[in-house]
Short mmCIF file of C-alpha atoms in Angstrom, two decimals:
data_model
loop_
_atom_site.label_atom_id
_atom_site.label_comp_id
_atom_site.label_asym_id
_atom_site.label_seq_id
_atom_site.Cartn_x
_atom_site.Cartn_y
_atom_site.Cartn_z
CA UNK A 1458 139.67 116.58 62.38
CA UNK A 1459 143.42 116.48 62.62
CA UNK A 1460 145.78 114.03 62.52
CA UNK A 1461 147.72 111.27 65.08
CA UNK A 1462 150.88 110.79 62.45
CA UNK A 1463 152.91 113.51 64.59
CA UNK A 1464 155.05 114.90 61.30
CA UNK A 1465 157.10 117.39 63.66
CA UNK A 1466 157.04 120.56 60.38
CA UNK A 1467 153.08 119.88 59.93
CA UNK A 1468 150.64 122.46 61.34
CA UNK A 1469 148.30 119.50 61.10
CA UNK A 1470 150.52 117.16 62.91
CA UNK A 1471 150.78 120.05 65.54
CA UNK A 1472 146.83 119.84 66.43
CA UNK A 1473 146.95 116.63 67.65
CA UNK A 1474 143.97 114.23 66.59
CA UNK A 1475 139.85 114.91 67.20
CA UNK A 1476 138.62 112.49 65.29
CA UNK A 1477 137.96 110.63 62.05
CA UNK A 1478 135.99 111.62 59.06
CA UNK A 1479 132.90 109.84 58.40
CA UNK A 1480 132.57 108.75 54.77
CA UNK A 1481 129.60 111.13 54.00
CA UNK A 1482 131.77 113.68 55.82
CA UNK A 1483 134.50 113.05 52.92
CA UNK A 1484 132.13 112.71 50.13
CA UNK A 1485 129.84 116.32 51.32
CA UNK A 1486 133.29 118.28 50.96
CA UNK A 1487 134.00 117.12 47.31
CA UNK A 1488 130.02 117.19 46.03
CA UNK A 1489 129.39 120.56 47.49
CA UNK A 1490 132.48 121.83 45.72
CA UNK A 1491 131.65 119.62 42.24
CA UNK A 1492 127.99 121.25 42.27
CA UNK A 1493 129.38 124.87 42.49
CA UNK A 1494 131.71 124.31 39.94
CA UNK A 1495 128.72 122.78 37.86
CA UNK A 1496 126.34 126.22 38.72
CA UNK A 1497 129.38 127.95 36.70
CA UNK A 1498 129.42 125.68 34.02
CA UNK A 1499 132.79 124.03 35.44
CA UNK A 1500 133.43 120.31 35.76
CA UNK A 1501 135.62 118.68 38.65
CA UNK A 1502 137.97 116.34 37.63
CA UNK A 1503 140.44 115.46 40.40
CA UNK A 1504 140.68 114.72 43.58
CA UNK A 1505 143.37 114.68 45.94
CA UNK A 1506 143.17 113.46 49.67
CA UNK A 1507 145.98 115.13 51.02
CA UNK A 1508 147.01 118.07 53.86
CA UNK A 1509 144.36 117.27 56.29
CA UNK A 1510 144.98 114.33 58.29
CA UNK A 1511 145.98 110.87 57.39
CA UNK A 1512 143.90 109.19 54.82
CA UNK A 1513 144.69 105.49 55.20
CA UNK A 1514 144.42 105.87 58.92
CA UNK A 1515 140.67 106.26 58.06
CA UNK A 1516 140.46 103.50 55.32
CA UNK A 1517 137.28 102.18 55.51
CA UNK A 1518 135.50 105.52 54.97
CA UNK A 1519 138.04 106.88 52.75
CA UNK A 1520 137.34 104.00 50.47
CA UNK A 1521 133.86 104.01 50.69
CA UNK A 1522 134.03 107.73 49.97
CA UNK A 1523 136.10 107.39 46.94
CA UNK A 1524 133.79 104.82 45.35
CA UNK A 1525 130.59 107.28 45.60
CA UNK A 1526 133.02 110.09 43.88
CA UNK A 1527 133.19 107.47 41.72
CA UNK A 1528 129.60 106.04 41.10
CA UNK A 1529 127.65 109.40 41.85
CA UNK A 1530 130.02 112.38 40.59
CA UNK A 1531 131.86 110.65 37.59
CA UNK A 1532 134.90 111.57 38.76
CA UNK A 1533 137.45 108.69 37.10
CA UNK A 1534 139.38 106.85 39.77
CA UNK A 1535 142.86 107.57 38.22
CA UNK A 1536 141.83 111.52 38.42
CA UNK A 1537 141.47 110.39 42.68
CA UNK A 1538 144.80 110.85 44.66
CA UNK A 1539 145.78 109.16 48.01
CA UNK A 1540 148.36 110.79 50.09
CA UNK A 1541 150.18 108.54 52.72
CA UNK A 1542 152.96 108.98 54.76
CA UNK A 1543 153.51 105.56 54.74
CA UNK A 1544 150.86 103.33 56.30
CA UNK A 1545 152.44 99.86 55.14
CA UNK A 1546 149.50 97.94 56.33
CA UNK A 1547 147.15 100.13 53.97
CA UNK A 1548 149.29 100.37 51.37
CA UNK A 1549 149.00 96.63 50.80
CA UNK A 1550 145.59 96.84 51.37
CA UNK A 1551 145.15 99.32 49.05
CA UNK A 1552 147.41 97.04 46.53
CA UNK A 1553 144.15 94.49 46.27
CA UNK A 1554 141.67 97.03 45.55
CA UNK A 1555 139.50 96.94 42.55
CA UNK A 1556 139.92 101.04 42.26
CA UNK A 1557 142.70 102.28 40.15
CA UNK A 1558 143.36 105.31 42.51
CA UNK A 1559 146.86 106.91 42.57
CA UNK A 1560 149.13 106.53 45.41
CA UNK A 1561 151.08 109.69 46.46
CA UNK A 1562 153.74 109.08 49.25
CA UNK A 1563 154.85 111.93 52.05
CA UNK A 1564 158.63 110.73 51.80
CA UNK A 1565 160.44 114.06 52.49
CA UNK A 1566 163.30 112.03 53.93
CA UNK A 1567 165.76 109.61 52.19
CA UNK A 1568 167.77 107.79 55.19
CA UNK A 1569 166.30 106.21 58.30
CA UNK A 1570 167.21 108.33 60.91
CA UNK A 1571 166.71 111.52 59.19
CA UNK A 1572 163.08 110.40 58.11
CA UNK A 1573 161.82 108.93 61.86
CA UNK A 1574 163.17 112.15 63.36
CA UNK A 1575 160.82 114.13 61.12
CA UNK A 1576 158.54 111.39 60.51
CA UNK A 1577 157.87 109.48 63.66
CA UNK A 1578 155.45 106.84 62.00
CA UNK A 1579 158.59 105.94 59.55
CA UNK A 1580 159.42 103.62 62.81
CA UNK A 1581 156.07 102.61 63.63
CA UNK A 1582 154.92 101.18 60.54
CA UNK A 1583 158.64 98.80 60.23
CA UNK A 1584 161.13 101.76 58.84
CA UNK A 1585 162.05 102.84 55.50
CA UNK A 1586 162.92 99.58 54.00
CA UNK A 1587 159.72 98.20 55.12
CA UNK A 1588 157.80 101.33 52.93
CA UNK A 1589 160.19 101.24 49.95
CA UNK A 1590 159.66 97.62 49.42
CA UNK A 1591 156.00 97.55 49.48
CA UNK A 1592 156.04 100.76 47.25
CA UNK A 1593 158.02 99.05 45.01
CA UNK A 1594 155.60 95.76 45.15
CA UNK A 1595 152.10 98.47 44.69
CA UNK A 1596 153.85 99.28 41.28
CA UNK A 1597 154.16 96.19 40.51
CA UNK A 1598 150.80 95.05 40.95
CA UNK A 1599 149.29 98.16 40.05
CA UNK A 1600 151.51 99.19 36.86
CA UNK A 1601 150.90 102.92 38.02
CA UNK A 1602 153.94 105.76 39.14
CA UNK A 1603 154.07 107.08 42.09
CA UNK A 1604 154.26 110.39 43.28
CA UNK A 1605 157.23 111.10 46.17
CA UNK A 1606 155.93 113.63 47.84
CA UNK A 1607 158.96 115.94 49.24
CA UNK A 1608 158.73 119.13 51.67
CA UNK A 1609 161.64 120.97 51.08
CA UNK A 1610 163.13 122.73 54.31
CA UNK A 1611 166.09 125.27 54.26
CA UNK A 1612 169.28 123.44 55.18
CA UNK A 1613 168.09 120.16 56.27
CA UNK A 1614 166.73 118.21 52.77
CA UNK A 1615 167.53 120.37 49.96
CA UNK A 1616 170.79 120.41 49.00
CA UNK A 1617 172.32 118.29 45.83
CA UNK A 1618 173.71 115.85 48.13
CA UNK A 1619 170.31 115.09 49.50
CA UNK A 1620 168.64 114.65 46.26
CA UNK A 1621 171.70 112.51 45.31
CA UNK A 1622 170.49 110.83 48.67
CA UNK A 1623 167.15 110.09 47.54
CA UNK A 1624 167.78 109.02 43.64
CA UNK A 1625 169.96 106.25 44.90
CA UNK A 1626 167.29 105.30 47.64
CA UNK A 1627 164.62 104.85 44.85
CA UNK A 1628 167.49 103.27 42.46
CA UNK A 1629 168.45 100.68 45.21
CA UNK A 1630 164.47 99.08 45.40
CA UNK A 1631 164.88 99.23 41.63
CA UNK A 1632 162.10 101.55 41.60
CA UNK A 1633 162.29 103.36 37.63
CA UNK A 1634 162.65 107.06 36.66
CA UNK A 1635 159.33 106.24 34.56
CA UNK A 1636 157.33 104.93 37.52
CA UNK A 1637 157.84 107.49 39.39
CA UNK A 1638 157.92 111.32 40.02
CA UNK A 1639 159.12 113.64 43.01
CA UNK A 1640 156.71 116.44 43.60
CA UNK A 1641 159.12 119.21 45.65
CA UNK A 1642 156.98 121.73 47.87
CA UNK A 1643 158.77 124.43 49.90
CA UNK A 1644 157.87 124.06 53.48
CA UNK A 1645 154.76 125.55 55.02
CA UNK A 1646 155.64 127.82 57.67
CA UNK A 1647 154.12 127.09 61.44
CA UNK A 1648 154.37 128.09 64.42
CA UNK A 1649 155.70 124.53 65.88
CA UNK A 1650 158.50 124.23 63.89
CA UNK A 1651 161.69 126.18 63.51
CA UNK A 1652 162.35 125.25 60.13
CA UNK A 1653 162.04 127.28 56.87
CA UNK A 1654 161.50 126.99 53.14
CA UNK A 1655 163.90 126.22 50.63
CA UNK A 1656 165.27 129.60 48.44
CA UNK A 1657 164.83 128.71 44.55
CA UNK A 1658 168.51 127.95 43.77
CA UNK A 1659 167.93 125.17 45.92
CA UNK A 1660 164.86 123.84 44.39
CA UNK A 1661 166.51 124.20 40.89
CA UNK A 1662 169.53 122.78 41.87
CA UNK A 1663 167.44 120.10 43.94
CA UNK A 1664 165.41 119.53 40.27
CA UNK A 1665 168.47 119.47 38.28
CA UNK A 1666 170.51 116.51 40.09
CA UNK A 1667 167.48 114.47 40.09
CA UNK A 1668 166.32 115.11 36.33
CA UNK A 1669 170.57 114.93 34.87
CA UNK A 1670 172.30 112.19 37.09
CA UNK A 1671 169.15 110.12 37.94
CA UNK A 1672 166.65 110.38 35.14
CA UNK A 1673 163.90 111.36 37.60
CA UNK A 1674 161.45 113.81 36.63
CA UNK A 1675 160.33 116.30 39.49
CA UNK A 1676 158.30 119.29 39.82
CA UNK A 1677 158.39 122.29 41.96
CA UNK A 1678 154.71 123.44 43.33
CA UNK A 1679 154.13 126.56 44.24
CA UNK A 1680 152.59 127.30 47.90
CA UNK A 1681 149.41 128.40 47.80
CA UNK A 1682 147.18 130.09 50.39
CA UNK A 1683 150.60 130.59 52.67
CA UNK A 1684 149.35 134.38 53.41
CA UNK A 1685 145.87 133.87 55.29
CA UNK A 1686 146.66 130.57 56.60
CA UNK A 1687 145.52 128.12 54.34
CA UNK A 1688 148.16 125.59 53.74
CA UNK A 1689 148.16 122.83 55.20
CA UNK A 1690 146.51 122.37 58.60
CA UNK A 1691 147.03 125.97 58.94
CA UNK A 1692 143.54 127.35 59.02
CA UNK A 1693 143.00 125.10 61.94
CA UNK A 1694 145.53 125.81 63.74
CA UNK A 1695 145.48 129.31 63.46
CA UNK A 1696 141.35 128.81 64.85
CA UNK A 1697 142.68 127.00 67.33
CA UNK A 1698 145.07 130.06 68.60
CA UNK A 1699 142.69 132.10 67.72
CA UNK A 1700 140.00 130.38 70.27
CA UNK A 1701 142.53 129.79 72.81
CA UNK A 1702 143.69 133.69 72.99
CA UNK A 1703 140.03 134.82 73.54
CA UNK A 1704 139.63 132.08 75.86
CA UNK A 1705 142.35 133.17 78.02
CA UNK A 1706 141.62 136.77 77.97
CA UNK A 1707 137.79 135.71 78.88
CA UNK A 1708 139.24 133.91 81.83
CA UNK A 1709 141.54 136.73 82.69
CA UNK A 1710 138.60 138.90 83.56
CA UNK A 1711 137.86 136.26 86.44
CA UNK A 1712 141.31 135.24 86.89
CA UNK A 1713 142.46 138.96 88.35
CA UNK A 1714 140.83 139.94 92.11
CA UNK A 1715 138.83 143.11 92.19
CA UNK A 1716 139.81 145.52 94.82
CA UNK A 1717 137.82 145.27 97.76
CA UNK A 1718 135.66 142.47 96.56
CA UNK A 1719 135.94 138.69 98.12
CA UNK A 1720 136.24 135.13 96.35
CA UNK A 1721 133.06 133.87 96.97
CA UNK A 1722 131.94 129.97 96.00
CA UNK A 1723 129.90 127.00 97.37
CA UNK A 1724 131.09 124.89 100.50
CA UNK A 1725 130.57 121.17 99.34
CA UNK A 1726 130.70 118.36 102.27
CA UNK A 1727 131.05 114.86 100.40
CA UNK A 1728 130.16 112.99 103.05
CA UNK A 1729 127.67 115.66 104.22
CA UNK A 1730 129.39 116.02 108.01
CA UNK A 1731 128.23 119.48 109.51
CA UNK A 1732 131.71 121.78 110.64
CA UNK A 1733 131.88 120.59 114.05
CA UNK A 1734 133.27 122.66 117.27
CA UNK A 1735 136.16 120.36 117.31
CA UNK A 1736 137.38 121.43 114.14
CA UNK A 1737 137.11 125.12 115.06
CA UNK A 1738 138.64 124.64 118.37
CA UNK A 1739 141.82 123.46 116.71
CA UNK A 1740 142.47 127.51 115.29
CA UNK A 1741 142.57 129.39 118.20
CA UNK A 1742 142.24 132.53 116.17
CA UNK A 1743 138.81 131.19 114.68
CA UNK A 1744 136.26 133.00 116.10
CA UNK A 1745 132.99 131.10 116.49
CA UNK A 1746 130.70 133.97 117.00
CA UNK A 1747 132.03 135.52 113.69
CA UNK A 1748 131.62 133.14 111.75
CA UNK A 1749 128.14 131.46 109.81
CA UNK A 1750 128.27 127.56 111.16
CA UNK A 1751 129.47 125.40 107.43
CA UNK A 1752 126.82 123.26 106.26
CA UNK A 1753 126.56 121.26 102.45
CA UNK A 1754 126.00 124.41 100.00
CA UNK A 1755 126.50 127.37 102.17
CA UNK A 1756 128.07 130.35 100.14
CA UNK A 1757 131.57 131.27 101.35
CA UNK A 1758 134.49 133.48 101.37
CA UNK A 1759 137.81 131.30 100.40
CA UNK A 1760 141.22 131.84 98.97
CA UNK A 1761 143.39 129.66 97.04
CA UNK A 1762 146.62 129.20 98.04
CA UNK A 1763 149.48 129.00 95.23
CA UNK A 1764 150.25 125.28 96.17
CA UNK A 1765 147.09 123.99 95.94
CA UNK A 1766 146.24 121.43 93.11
CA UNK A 1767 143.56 119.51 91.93
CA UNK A 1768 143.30 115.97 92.92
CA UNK A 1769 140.05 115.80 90.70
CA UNK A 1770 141.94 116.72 87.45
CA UNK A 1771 142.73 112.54 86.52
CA UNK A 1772 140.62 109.53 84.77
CA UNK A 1773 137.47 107.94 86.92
CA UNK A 1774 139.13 104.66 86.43
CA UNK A 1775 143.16 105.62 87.66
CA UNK A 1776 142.08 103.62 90.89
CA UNK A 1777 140.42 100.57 89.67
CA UNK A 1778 142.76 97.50 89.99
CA UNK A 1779 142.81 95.99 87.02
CA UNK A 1780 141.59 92.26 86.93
CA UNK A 1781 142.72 89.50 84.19
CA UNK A 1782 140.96 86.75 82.76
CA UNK A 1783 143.38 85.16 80.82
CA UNK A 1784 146.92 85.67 79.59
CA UNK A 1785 145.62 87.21 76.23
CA UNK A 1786 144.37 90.36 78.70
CA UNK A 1787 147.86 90.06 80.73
CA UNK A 1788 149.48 90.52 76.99
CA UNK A 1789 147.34 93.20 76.20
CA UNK A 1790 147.55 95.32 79.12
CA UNK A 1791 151.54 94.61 78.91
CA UNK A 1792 151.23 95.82 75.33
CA UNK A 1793 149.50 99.10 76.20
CA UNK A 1794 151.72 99.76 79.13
CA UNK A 1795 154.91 99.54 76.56
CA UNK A 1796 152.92 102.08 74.45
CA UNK A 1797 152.57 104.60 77.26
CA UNK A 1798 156.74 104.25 77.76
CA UNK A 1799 157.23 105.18 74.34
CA UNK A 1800 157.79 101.26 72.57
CA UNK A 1801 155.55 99.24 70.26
CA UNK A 1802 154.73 95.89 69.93
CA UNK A 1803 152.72 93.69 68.10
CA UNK A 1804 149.06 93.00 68.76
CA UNK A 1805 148.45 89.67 70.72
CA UNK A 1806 147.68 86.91 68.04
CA UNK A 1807 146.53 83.82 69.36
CA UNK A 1808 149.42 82.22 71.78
CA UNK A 1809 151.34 84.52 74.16
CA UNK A 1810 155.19 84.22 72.83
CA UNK A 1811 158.04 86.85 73.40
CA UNK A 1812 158.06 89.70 70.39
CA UNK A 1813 161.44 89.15 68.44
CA UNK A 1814 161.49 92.50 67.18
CA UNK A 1815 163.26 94.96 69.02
CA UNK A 1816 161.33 97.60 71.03
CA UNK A 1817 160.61 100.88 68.73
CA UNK A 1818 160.54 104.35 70.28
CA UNK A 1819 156.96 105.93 69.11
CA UNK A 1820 156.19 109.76 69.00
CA UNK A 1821 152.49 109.81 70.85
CA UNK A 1822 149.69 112.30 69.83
CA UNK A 1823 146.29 112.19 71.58
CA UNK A 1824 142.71 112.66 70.84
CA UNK A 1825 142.04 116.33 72.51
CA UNK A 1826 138.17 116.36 72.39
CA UNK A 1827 136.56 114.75 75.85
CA UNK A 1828 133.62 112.85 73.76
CA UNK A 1829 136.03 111.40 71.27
CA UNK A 1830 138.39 110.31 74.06
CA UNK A 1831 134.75 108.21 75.83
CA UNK A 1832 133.70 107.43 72.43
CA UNK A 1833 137.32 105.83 71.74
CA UNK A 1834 138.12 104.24 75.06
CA UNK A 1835 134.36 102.28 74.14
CA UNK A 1836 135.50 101.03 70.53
CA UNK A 1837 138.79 100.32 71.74
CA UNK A 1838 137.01 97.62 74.81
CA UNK A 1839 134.93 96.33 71.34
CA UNK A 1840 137.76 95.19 69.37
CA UNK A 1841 139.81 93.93 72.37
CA UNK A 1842 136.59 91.89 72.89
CA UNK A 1843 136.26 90.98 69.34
CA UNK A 1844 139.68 89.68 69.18
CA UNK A 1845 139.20 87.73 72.05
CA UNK A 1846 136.42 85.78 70.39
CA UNK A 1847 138.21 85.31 67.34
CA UNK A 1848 141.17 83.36 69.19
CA UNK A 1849 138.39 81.44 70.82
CA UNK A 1850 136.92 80.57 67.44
CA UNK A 1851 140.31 79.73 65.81
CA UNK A 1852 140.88 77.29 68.79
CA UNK A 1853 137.50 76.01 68.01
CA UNK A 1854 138.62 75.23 64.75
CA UNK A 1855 141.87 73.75 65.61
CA UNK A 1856 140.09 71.50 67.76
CA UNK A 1857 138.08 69.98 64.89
CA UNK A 1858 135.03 71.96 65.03
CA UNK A 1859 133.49 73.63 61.47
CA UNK A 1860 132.42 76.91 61.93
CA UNK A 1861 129.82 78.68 60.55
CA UNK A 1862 129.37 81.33 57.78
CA UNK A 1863 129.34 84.12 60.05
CA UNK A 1864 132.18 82.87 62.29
CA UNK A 1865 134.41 82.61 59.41
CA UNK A 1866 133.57 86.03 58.07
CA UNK A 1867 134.34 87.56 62.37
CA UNK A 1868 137.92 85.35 61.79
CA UNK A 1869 138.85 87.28 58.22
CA UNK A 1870 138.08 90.48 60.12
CA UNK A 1871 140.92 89.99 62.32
CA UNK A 1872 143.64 91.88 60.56
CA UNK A 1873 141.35 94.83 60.17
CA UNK A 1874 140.37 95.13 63.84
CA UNK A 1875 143.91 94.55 64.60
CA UNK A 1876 145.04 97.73 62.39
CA UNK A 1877 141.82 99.63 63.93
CA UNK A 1878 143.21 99.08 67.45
CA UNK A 1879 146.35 99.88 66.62
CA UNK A 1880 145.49 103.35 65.60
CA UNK A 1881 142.72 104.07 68.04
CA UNK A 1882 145.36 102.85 71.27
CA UNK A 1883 148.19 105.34 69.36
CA UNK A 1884 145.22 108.15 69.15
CA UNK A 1885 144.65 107.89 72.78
CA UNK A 1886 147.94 108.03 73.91
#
């Protein structure tokens, strides 16, 4: 249902976001596939949640999926892969989980710049050092390698320099050649992005520092499905175009005049005032006897002139003057205004106070279905309200007062909503 990570070379990235996945959604895929493989005698082994959107942007059902693969399917957790492009939040989250899944990250970049100008959630989730170090700490705690996941692209991260680049990144957060492994795809072509995939002297060259000056194993994978638009996100997208072209030429039909035939539509009076003589008296070349007197839904001739525009085309609630409770709200709504100018900061948690970070510049995608825009704009008032109530009940409790068992278990929630309304206020923008 796309994805709101906004990786500028991903077709996926390209489609902006619908929606997310529900966890039966997740599970259907992998059981429909698992029972046609059984039909043929076949067994499926792994899984890997990658290509399609951004799994730890959907934890909760992504979780919950993973565990029925789990329970119902056999499938082993350790045969269960979760790609990231770096969702520090999850990642830590992820960290205290009783599944032993494997962790695959989307680094394709080894400095900061480089990586937020491809990546633009690198920034938003507190930079490269930010990722590396909890990487580091998820092997720790998990004793498991990861998998650096690396798109290779013609002339901008392939060369031996680059892969120098990255073995001393992964060196520097003391991360070892045995714990992890680089897994080096040439780039999917699409239609968004000028950039092209890597020749193989450059992958072998790419494999070779990495493998003799580093001690890093890596493996090239071959692209698969590149011809009829199956890599990644590129079935979609090619739909998409697909839907769009015969959309266009459908409208084209009504679009172009015919000869000798008028625009027709219906006259609508808002405030259901009749067409007066006054008005008509004001064109001296209107001719009253001509014409059929204008009432609410009388069919007329019109044209449209090219500097006309639409003063419908805008949200129902651009004119409602915003009203404040408390400063929490006046916090909030200064929060989502610095979103919609391209900066993030923090949440609101509990007392108002200036953000010491500095602003960060955020690449926006947006939800493009109507329904899921409503549908968001709803949970999005929910958690704003939840979090409300849990600084109310934290105040409670600083005042003395014992709160009850469900109380306590609204006040552990808080982190999660937090994340949640992080990513449904980026999906919306």
């Amino acid at each position: 249902a796309g994805c709101a990570m906004g990786c500028v070379f991903c077709a996926t990235g390209q489609m902006g976001f619908a929606r997310q996945l529900t966890s039966e959604e997740i599970f259907e895929q992998v059981a429909r596939f698992a029972s046609e493989l059984k039909a043929d005698g076949e067994r499926l082994s792994n899984v890997v949640m990658m290509g399609m959107g951004e799994p730890l942007a959907n934890y909760r059902n992504v979780i919950a999926a993973i565990r029925r693969m789990n329970e119902e399917l056999g499938i082993g957790a350790r045969k269960i892969t979760v790609s990231t492009v770096g969702v520090v939040p999850n990642i830590r989250k992820l960290m205290d989980e009783d599944i032993q899944v494997r962790l695959a990250l989307s680094l394709h970049c080894a400095t900061e710049e480089e990586r937020t100008a491809l990546l633009p959630a690198n920034k938003r989730y507190g930079g490269l050092h930010e990722l590396m170090t909890t990487i580091k700490e998820y092997i720790r705690v998990k004793k498991q390698r990861v998998t650096f996941e690396w798109a290779l692209i013609e002339g901008e991260n392939d060369s031996p320099e680059v892969a120098r680049t990255l073995g001393r990144l992964l060196k520097t957060y003391d991360i070892r050649p045995d714990m992890s492994h680089i897994n080096l795809i040439p780039l999917n072509p699409t239609g968004g992005y000028g950039g092209g995939p890597s020749g193989r002297r450059n992958v072998a060259k790419f494999v070779e520092v990495l493998e003799r000056e580093f001690g890093i194993s890596a493996t090239p994978r071959m692209r698969r499905g590149i011809d009829i638009d199956a890599g990644c996100g590129q079935l979609t997208a090619a739909n998409e175009k697909k839907k769009q072209r015969e959309a266009a030429a459908e409208l084209s039909k009504f679009a172009e005049p015919v000869a000798g035939l008028p625009i027709v539509g219906v006259y609508e009076d808002d405030e259901g005032e009749e067409y007066t003589d006054s008005i008509v008296e004001t064109d001296p070349d209107f001719q009253k006897s001509n014409e059929p007197e204008l009432r609410h839904g009388s069919v007329v001739q019109f044209s449209i002139d090219d500097l006309a525009f639409d003063l419908d085309n805008g949200d129902e609630d651009d004119f409602i003057d915003p009203t404040y409770d408390d400063d929490f709200e006046i916090a909030e709504a200064e929060r989502l205004i610095s979103l919609v100018k391209g900066i993030s900061l923090q949440p609101v948690q509990g007392d108002v106070s200036p953000v010491d970070s500095p602003p960060q510049e955020v690449k926006s995608t947006s939800i493009i279905d109507e329904d899921n825009i409503r549908d968001a704009k709803k949970r999005r008032k929910k958690l704003l309200k939840n979090l409300k109530a849990i600084n109310k009940l934290k105040d409670m409790q600083a005042n003395g007062k014992e709160l009850n068992e469900e109380q306590i278990e609204k006040v552990a929630k808080e982190k999660e909503w937090m994340i949640e309304l992080e990513s449904v206020e980026h999906n919306l923008m």
